[in-house]
Short mmCIF file of C-alpha atoms in Angstrom, two decimals:
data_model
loop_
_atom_site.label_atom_id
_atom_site.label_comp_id
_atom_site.label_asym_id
_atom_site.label_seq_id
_atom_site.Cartn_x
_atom_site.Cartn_y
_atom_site.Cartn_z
CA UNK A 1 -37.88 -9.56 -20.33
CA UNK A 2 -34.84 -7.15 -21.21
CA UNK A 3 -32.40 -8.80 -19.28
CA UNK A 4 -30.12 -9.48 -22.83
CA UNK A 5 -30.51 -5.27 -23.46
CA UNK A 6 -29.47 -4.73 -19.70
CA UNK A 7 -26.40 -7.32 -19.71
CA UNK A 8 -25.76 -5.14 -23.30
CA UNK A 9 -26.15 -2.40 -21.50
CA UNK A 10 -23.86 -3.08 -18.51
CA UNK A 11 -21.32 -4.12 -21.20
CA UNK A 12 -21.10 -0.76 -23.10
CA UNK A 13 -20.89 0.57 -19.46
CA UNK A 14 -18.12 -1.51 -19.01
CA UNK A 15 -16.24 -0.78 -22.34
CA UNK A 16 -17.27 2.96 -22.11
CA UNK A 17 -15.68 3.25 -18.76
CA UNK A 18 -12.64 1.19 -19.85
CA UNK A 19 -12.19 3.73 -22.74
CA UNK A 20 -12.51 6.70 -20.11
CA UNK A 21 -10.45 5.77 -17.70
CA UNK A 22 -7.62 4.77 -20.51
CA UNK A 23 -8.28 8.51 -22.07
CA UNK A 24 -7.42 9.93 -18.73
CA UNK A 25 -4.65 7.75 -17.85
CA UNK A 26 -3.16 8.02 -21.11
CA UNK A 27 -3.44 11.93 -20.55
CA UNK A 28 -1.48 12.99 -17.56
CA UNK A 29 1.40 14.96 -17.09
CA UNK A 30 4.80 12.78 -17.43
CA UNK A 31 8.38 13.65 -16.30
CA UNK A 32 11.18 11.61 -17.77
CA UNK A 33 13.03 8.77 -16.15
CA UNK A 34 16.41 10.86 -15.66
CA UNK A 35 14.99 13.57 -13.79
CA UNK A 36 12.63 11.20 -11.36
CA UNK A 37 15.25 8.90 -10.56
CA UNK A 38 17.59 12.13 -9.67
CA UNK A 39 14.33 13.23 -7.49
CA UNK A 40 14.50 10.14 -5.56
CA UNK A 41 18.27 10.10 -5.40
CA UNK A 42 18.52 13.57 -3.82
CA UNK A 43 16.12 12.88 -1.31
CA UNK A 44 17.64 9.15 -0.73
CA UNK A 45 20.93 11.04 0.03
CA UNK A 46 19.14 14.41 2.09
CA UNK A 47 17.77 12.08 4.40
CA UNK A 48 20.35 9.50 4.54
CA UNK A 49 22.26 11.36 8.03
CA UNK A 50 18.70 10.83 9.61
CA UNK A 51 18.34 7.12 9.28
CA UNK A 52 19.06 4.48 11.54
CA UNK A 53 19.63 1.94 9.49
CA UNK A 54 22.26 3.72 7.75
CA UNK A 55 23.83 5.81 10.27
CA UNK A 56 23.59 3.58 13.14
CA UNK A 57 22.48 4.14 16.72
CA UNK A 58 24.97 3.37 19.45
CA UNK A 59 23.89 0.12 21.55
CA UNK A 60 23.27 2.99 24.60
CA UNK A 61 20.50 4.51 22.98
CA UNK A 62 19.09 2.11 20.66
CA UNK A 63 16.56 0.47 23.01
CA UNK A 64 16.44 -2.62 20.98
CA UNK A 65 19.89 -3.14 21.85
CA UNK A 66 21.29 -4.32 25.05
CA UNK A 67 23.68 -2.16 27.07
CA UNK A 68 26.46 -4.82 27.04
CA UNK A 69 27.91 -4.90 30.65
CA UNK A 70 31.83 -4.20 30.92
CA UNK A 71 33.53 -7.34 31.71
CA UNK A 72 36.58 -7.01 34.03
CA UNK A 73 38.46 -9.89 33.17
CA UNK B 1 6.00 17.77 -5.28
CA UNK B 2 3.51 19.04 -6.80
CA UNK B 3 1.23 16.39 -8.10
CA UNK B 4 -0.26 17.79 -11.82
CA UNK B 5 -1.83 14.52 -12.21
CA UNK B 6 -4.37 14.55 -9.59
CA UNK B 7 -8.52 14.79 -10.30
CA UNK B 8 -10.11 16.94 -7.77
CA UNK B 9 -12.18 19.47 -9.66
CA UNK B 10 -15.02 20.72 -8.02
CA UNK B 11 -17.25 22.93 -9.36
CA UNK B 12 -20.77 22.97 -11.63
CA UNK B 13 -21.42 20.01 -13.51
CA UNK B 14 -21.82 20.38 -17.38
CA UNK B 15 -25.21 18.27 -17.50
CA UNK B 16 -27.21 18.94 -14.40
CA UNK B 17 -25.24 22.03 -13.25
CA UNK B 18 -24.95 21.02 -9.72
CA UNK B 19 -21.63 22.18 -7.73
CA UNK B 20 -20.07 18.47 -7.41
CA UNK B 21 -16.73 16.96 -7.28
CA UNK B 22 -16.09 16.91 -11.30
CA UNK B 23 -14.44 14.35 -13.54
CA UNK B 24 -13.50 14.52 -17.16
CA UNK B 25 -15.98 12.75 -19.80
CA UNK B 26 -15.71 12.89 -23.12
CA UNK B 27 -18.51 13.38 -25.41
CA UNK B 28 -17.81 13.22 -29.33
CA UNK B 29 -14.00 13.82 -28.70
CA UNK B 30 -15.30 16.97 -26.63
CA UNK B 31 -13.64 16.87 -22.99
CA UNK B 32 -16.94 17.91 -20.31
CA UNK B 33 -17.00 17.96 -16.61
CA UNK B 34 -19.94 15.82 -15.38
CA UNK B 35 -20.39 15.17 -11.93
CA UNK B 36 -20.56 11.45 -10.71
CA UNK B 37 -24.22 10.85 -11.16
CA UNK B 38 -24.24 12.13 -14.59
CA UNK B 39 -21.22 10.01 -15.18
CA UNK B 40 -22.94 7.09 -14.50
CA UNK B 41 -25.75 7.82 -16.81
CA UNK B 42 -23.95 8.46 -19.55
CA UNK B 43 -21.86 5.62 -18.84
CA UNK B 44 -24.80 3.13 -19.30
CA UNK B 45 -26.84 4.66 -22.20
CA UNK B 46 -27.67 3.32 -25.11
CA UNK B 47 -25.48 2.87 -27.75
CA UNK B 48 -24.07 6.43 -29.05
CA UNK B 49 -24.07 7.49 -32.89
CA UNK B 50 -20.91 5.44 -34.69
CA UNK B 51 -20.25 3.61 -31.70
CA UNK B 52 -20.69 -0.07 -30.79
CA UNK B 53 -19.25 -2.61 -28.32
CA UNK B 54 -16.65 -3.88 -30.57
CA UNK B 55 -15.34 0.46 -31.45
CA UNK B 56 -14.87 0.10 -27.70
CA UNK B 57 -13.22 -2.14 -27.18
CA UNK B 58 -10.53 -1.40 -29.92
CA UNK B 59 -10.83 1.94 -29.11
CA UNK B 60 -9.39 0.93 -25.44
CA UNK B 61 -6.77 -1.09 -27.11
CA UNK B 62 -5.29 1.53 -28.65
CA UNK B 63 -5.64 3.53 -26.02
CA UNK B 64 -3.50 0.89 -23.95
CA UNK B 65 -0.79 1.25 -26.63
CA UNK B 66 -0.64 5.05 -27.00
CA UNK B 67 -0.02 4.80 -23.18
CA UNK B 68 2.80 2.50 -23.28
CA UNK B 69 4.31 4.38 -25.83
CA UNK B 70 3.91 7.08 -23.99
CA UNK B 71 5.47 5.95 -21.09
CA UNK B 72 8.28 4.69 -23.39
CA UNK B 73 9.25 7.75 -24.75
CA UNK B 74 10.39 9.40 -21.34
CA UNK B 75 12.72 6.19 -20.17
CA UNK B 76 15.89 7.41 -21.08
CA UNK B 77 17.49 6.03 -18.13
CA UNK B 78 17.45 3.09 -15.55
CA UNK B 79 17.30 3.93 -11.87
CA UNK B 80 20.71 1.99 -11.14
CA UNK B 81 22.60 4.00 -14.07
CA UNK B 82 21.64 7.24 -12.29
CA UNK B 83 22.89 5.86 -8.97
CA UNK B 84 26.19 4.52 -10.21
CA UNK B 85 27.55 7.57 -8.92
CA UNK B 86 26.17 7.21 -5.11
CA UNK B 87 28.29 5.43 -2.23
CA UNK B 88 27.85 1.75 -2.13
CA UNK B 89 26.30 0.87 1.36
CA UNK B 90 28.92 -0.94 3.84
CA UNK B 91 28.17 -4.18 5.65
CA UNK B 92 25.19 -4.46 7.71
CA UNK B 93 24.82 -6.09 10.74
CA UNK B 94 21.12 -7.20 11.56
CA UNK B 95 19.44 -9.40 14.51
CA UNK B 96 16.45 -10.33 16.27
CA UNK B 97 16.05 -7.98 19.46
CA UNK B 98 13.23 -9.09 20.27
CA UNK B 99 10.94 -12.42 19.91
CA UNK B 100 7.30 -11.71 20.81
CA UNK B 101 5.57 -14.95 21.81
CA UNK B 102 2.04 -15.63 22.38
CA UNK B 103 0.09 -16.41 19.01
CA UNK B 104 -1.28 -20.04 18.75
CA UNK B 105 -1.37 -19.91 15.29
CA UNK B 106 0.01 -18.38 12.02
CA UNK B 107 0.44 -14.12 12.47
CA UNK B 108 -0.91 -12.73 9.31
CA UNK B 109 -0.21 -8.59 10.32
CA UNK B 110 1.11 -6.18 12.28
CA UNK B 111 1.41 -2.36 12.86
CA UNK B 112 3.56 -0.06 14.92
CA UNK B 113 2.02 2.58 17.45
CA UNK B 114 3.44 6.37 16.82
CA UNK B 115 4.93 5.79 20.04
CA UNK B 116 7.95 3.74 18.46
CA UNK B 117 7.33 1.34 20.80
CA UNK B 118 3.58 -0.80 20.79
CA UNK B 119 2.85 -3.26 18.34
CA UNK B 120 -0.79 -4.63 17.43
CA UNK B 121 -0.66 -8.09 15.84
CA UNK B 122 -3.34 -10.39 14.75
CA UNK B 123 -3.45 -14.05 13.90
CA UNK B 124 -5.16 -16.71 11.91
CA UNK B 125 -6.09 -18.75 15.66
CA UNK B 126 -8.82 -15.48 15.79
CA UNK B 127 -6.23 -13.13 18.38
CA UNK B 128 -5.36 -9.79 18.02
CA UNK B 129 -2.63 -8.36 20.77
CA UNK B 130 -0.96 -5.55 21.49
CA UNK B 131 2.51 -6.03 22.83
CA UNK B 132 4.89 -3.83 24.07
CA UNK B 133 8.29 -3.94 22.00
CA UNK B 134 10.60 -3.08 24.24
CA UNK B 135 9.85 -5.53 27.52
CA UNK B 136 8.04 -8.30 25.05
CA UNK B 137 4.97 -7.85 27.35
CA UNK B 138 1.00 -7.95 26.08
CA UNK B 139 -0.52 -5.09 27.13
CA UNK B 140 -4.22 -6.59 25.61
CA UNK B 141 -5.67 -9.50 23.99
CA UNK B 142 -8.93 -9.75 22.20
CA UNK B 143 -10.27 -12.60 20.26
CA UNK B 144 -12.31 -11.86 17.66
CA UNK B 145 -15.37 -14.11 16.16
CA UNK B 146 -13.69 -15.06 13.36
CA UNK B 147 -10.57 -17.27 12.10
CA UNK B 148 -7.79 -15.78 9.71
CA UNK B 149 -7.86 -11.98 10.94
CA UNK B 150 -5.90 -10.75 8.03
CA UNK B 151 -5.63 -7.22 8.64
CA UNK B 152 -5.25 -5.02 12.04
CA UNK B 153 -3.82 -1.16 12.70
CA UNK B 154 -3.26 1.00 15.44
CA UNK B 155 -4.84 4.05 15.67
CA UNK B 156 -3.34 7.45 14.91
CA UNK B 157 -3.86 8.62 18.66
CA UNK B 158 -2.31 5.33 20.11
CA UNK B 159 -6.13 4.51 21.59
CA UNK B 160 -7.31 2.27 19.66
CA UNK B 161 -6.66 -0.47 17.43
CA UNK B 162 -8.42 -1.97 14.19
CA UNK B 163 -9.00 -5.65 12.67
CA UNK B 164 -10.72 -7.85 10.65
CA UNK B 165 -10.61 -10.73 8.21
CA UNK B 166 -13.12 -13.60 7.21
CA UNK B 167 -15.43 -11.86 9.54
CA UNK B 168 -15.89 -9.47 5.87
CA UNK B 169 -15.70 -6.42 8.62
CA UNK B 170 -13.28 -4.35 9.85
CA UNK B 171 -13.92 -3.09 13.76
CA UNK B 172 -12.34 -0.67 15.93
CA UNK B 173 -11.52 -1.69 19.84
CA UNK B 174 -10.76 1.09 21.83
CA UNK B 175 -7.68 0.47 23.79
CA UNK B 176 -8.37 0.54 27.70
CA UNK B 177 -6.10 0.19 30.78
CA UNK B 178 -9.15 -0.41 33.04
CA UNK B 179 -8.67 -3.78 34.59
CA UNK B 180 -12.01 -4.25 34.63
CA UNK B 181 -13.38 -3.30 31.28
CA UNK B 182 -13.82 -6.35 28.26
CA UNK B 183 -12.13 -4.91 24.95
CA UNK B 184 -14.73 -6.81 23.38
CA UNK B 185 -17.85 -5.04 25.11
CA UNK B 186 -16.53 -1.50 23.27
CA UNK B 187 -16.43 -3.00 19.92
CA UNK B 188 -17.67 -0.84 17.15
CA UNK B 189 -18.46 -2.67 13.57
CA UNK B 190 -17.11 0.16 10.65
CA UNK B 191 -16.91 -1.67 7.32
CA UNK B 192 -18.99 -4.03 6.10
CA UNK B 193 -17.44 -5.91 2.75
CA UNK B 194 -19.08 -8.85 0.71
CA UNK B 195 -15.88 -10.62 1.20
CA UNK B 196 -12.73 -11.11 3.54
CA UNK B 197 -11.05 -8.05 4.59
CA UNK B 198 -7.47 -7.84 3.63
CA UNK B 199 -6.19 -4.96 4.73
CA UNK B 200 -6.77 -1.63 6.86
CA UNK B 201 -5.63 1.67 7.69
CA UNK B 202 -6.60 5.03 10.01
CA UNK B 203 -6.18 7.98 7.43
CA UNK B 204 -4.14 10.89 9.39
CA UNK B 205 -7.33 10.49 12.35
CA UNK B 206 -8.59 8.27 14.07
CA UNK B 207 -11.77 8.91 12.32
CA UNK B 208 -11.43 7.51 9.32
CA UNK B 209 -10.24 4.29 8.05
CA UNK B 210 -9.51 2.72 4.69
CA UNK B 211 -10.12 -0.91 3.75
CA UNK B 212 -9.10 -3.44 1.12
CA UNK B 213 -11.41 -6.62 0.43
CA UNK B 214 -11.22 -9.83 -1.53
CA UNK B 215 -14.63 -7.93 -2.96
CA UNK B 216 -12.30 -6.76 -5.27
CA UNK B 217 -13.15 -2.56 -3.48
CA UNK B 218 -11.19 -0.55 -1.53
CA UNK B 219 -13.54 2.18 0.67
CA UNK B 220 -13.51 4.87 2.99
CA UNK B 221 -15.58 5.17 6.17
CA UNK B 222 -16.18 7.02 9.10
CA UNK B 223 -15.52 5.39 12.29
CA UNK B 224 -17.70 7.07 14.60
CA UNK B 225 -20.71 6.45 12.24
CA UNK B 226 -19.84 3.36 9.78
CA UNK B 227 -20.59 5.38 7.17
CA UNK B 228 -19.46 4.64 3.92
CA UNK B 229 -17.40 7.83 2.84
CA UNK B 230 -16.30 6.59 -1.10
CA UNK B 231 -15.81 3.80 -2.70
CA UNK B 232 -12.86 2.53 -5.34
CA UNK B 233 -13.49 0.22 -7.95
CA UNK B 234 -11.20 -1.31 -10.69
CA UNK B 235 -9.34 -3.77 -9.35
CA UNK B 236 -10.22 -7.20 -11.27
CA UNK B 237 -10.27 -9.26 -8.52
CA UNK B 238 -9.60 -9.20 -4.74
CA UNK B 239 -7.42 -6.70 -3.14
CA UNK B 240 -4.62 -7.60 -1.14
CA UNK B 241 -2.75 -4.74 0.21
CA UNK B 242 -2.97 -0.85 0.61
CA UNK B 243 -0.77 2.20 1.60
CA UNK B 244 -1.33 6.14 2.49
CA UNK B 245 0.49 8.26 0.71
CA UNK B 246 2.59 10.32 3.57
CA UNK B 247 0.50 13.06 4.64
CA UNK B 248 2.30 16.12 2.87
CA UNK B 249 1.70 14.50 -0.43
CA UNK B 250 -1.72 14.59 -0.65
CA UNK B 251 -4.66 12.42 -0.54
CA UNK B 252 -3.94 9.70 -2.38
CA UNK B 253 -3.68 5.70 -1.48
CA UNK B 254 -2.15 2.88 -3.49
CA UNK B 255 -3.53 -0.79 -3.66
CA UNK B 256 -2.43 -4.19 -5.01
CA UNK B 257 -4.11 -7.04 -6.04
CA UNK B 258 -4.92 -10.64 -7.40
CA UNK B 259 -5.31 -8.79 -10.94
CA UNK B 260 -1.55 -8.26 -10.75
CA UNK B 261 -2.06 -4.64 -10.78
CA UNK B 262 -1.25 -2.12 -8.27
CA UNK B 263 -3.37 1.26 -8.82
CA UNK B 264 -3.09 4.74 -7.46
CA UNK B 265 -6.56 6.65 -6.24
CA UNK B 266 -7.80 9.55 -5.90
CA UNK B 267 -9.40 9.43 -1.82
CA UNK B 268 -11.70 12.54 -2.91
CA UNK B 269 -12.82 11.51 -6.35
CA UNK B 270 -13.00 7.95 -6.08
CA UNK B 271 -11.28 7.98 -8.94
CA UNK B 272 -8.31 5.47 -10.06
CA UNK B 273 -5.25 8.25 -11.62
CA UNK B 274 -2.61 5.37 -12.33
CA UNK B 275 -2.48 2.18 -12.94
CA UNK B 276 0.56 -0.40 -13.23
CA UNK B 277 0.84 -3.67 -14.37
CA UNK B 278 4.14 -5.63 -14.64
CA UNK B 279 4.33 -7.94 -12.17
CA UNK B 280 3.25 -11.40 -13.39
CA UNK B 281 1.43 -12.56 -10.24
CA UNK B 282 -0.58 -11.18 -6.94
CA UNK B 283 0.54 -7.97 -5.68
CA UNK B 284 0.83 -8.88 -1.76
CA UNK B 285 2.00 -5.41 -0.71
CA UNK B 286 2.40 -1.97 -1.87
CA UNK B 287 4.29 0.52 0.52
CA UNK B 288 4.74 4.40 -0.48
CA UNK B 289 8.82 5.78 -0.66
CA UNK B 290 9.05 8.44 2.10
CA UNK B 291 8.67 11.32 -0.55
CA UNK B 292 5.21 10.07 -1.65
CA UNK B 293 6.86 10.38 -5.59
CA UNK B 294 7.12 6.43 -6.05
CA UNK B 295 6.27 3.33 -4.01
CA UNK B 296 7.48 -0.16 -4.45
CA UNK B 297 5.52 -3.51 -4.41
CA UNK B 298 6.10 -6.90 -3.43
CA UNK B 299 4.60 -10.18 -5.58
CA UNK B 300 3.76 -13.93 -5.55
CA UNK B 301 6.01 -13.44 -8.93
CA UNK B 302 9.25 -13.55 -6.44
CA UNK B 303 9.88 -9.78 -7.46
CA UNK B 304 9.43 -6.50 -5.31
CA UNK B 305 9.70 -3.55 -8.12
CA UNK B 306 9.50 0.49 -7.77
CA UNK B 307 7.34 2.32 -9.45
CA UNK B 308 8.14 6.27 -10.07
CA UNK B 309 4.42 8.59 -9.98
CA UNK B 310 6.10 11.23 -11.57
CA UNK B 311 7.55 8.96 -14.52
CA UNK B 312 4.39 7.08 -14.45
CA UNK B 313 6.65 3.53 -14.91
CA UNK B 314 8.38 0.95 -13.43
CA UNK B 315 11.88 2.32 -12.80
CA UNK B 316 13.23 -1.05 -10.80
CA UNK B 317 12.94 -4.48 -10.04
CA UNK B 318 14.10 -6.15 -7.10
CA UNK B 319 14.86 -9.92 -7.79
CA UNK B 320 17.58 -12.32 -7.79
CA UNK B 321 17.38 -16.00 -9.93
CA UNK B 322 18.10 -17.70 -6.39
CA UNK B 323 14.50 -15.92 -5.16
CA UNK B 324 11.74 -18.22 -6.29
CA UNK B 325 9.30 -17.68 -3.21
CA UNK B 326 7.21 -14.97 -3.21
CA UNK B 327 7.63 -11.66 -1.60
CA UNK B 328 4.66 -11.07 1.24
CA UNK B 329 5.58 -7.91 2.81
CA UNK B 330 7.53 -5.12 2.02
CA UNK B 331 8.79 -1.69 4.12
CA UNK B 332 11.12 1.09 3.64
CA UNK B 333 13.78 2.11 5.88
CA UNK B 334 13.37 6.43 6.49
CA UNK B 335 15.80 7.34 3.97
CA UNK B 336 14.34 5.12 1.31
CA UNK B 337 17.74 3.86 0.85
CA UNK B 338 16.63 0.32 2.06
CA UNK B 339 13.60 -2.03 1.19
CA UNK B 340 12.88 -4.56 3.88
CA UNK B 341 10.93 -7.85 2.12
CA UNK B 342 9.51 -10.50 4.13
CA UNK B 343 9.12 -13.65 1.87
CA UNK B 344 7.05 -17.31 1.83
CA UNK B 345 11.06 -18.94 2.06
CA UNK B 346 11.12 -17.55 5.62
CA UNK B 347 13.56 -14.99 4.49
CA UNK B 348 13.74 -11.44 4.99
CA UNK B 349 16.04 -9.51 1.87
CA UNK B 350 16.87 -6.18 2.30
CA UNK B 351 17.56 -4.40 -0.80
CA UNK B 352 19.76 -1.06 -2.06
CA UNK B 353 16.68 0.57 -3.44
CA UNK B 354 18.81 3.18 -5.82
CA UNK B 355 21.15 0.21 -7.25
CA UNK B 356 18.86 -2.46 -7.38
CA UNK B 357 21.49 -5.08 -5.43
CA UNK B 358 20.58 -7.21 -2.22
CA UNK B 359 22.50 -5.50 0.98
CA UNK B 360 22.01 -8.46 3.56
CA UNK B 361 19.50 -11.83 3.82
CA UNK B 362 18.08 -12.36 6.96
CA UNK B 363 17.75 -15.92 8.79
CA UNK B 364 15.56 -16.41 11.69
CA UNK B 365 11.65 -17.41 11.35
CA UNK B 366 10.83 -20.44 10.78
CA UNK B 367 7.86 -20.04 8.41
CA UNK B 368 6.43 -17.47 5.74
CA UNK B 369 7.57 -14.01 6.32
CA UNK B 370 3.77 -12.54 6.31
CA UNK B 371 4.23 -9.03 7.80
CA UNK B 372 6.72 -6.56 7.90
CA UNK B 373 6.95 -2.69 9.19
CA UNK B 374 9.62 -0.48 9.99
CA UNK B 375 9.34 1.82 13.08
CA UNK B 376 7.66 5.14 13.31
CA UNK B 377 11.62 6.56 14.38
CA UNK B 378 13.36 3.76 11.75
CA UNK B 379 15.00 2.23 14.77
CA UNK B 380 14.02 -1.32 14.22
CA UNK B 381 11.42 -3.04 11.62
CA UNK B 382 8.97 -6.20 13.19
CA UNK B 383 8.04 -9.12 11.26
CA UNK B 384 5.49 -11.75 11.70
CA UNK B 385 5.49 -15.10 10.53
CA UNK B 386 3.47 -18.45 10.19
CA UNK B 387 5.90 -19.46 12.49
CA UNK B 388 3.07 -17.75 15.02
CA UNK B 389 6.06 -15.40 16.26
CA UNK B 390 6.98 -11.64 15.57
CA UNK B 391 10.36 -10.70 15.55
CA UNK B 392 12.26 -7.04 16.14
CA UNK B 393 15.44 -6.76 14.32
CA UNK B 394 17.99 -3.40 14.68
#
């Protein structure tokens, strides 16, 4: 039986594809911290004007939010 | 955007010469392009000259240290230094809008329809139901044959819906307003794992879908003919949580897992292009920042962190020494400015993602935070709970 040289061979699969995918991760194109967090904070602020959460939506159209009645006291 | 790191060579493989989709292999320091197949084979031949199991393996450990060095090099800056200079964000004021009632038991996910407005949810009592937002009423119910249906989306179109869980399968229900049709008589089985399905998502169609499986795979299959499409392997152990990158970015996914790691593929290749591991405990949910160029995470570890593509790091962390529970669900408001976090203390944080300081903690459910999405429009987010209620907050 060569179940000891398949689990060996399994193994080096393992270790071989361990070593490949390291080579390629270890490879790739980088861009330093200073210019992707000034990426993230021009788009942050671009698209600020179009979010709800930060621009707020008037009770009227926000139909989440209940058109409060006027109260004539 | 572009994206300089992604694998999708296609062309004539280097060994058998067949026109394939290529990856890099490297043969006696030479760099080849074999296709998959001859990957594989080369993968699990014998032994190669001056190599043995133990060269490996310490070949791979200093491979792991030339890439945190790498990575190293490039952080000359935190995230929060850069966004000194930004506005601080004013008071916010947050409530429940809407309480959706009708689960008998613990709600483990939701999604939001493209029309703003529908919500699918699904539950551990075996229920999945679509609801509509606005008026709090169900529009369907289905009960599925299994307990614990961890995982559910709504179809691109709005027509259907998907779910699964300890069933190991994910299936899609077409959504019909016939009175008399059965949801369940149109079921169609798509994905068959060797273990519970965690998580699922249409790609941009209804035609294809993603999965995530405590099988420890992600894969890719056609609806129409439950075809597998690819498979992902690498996670360690079972995978809890997935994302889409947003369509203009290109086709790549991120998952999380019980490995602690959260890992970027390649939907074409198969192939895994980045992997991160810093958090100290299960990644629960990983959820892409609107540009596609980072995506932030959420952890048993009590920590939700951002991770930068382009940087290839972590470039924040999201934690407080009050938070000890651990984050379950996490969402970005459109901007990116905000990161919604549902957590196991029945809390929901929301989070200045560019300064790294809590905006607002919100009180309400009265269980584990499970789920959490924001809106198609970023109106209003939803969150489930074990509490077996959703709520809408804006």
């Amino acid at each position: 039986m060569s179940s000891s040289k398949v689990a060996i061979g399994s193994d080096i699969g393992q270790a071989r594809r361990t070593v490949e995918q390291l080579r390629m991760e270890a490879g790739i194109d980088r861009v330093k911290v200073s210019k992707a967090a000034t990426d993230l904070l021009q788009f942050c602020m671009e698209q600020a004007k179009s979010d709800p959460f930060l621009v707020g939506i008037p009770a009227a159209t926000n139909p989440f939010k209940e058109k409060k009645p006027c109260v004539i006291l | 955007m572009d994206q300089t790191f992604l694998v999708n060579v296609f062309g004539s493989c280097d060994k058998c010469f067949k026109k394939r989709a290529l990856r890099p292999v490297f043969k006696k320091s030479q760099q080849l392009s074999y296709c998959s197949t001859c990957a594989e084979i080369m993968a699990t031949d014998g032994l190669h000259e001056n190599e043995t199991l133990a060269s490996l393996k310490s070949e791979a450990e200093t491979l792991k240290g030339k890439l945190e060095e790498e990575r190293a090099k490039l952080h000359d800056v935190e995230l929060h230094q850069v966004a000194e200079r930004v506005e601080a964000l004013g008071q916010f004021v947050m409530k429940t809008r809407r309480t959706l009632k009708g689960h008998g038991n613990k709600v483990l996910c939701m999604d939001w329809c493209k029309d703003k407005r529908r919500i699918v949810s699904s539950s551990q009592d075996g229920k999945v139901i679509v609801w509509d937002s606005f008026t709090t009423n169900k529009e369907h119910a289905v009960t599925m044959p299994c307990t614990w249906v961890m995982a559910c989306a709504y179809a691109p179109s709005g027509c259907a819906i998907a779910c699964g869980g300890l069933d190991n399968k994910c299936s899609v229900y077409p959504l019909t307003f016939d009175k008399n049709e059965n949801m369940a008589a149109k079921k169609k089985s798509v994905a068959m794992h060797t273990n519970y399905l965690s998580a699922c998502s249409f790609t941009n169609s209804d035609m294809q879908i993603l999965t995530a499986s405590g099988d420890g795979t992600c894969a890719l299959w056609d609806v129409e003919s439950g075809q597998l499409l690819q498979s992902f392997h690498g996670h360690g152990a079972d995978v809890l949580c997935l994302d889409l990158a947003p369509s203009e970015t290109g086709n790549t996914f991120v998952s999380g897992g019980c490995d602690k790691k959260a890992m970027v593929w390649d939907m074409r290749s198969g192939q895994c292009v980045q992997a991160f591991e810093t958090h100290e405990s299960d990644v629960n949910s990983v959820r892409y920042y609107p540009s596609g160029d980072a995506f932030a995470s959420g952890s048993d570890d009590a920590t939700c962190r951002l991770y930068d593509l382009r940087a290839d790091r972590e470039v924040a962390i999201y934690s407080k020494e009050s938070i000890i529970f651990g984050a379950s669900s996490v969402d970005f408001s459109l901007s990116g400015r905000l990161l919604f976090a549902g957590y196991n203390d029945y809390t929901i944080n929301v989070w200045d993602v560019l300064k790294g300081s809590r905006v607002s903690i919100l009180f309400g459910h009265e269980n584990r935070v499970s789920t959490l999405r924001v809106s198609p429009d970023g109106t209003a987010f939803c969150s489930g709970s074990w509490d077996h209620t959703l709520r809408v907050w804006a």
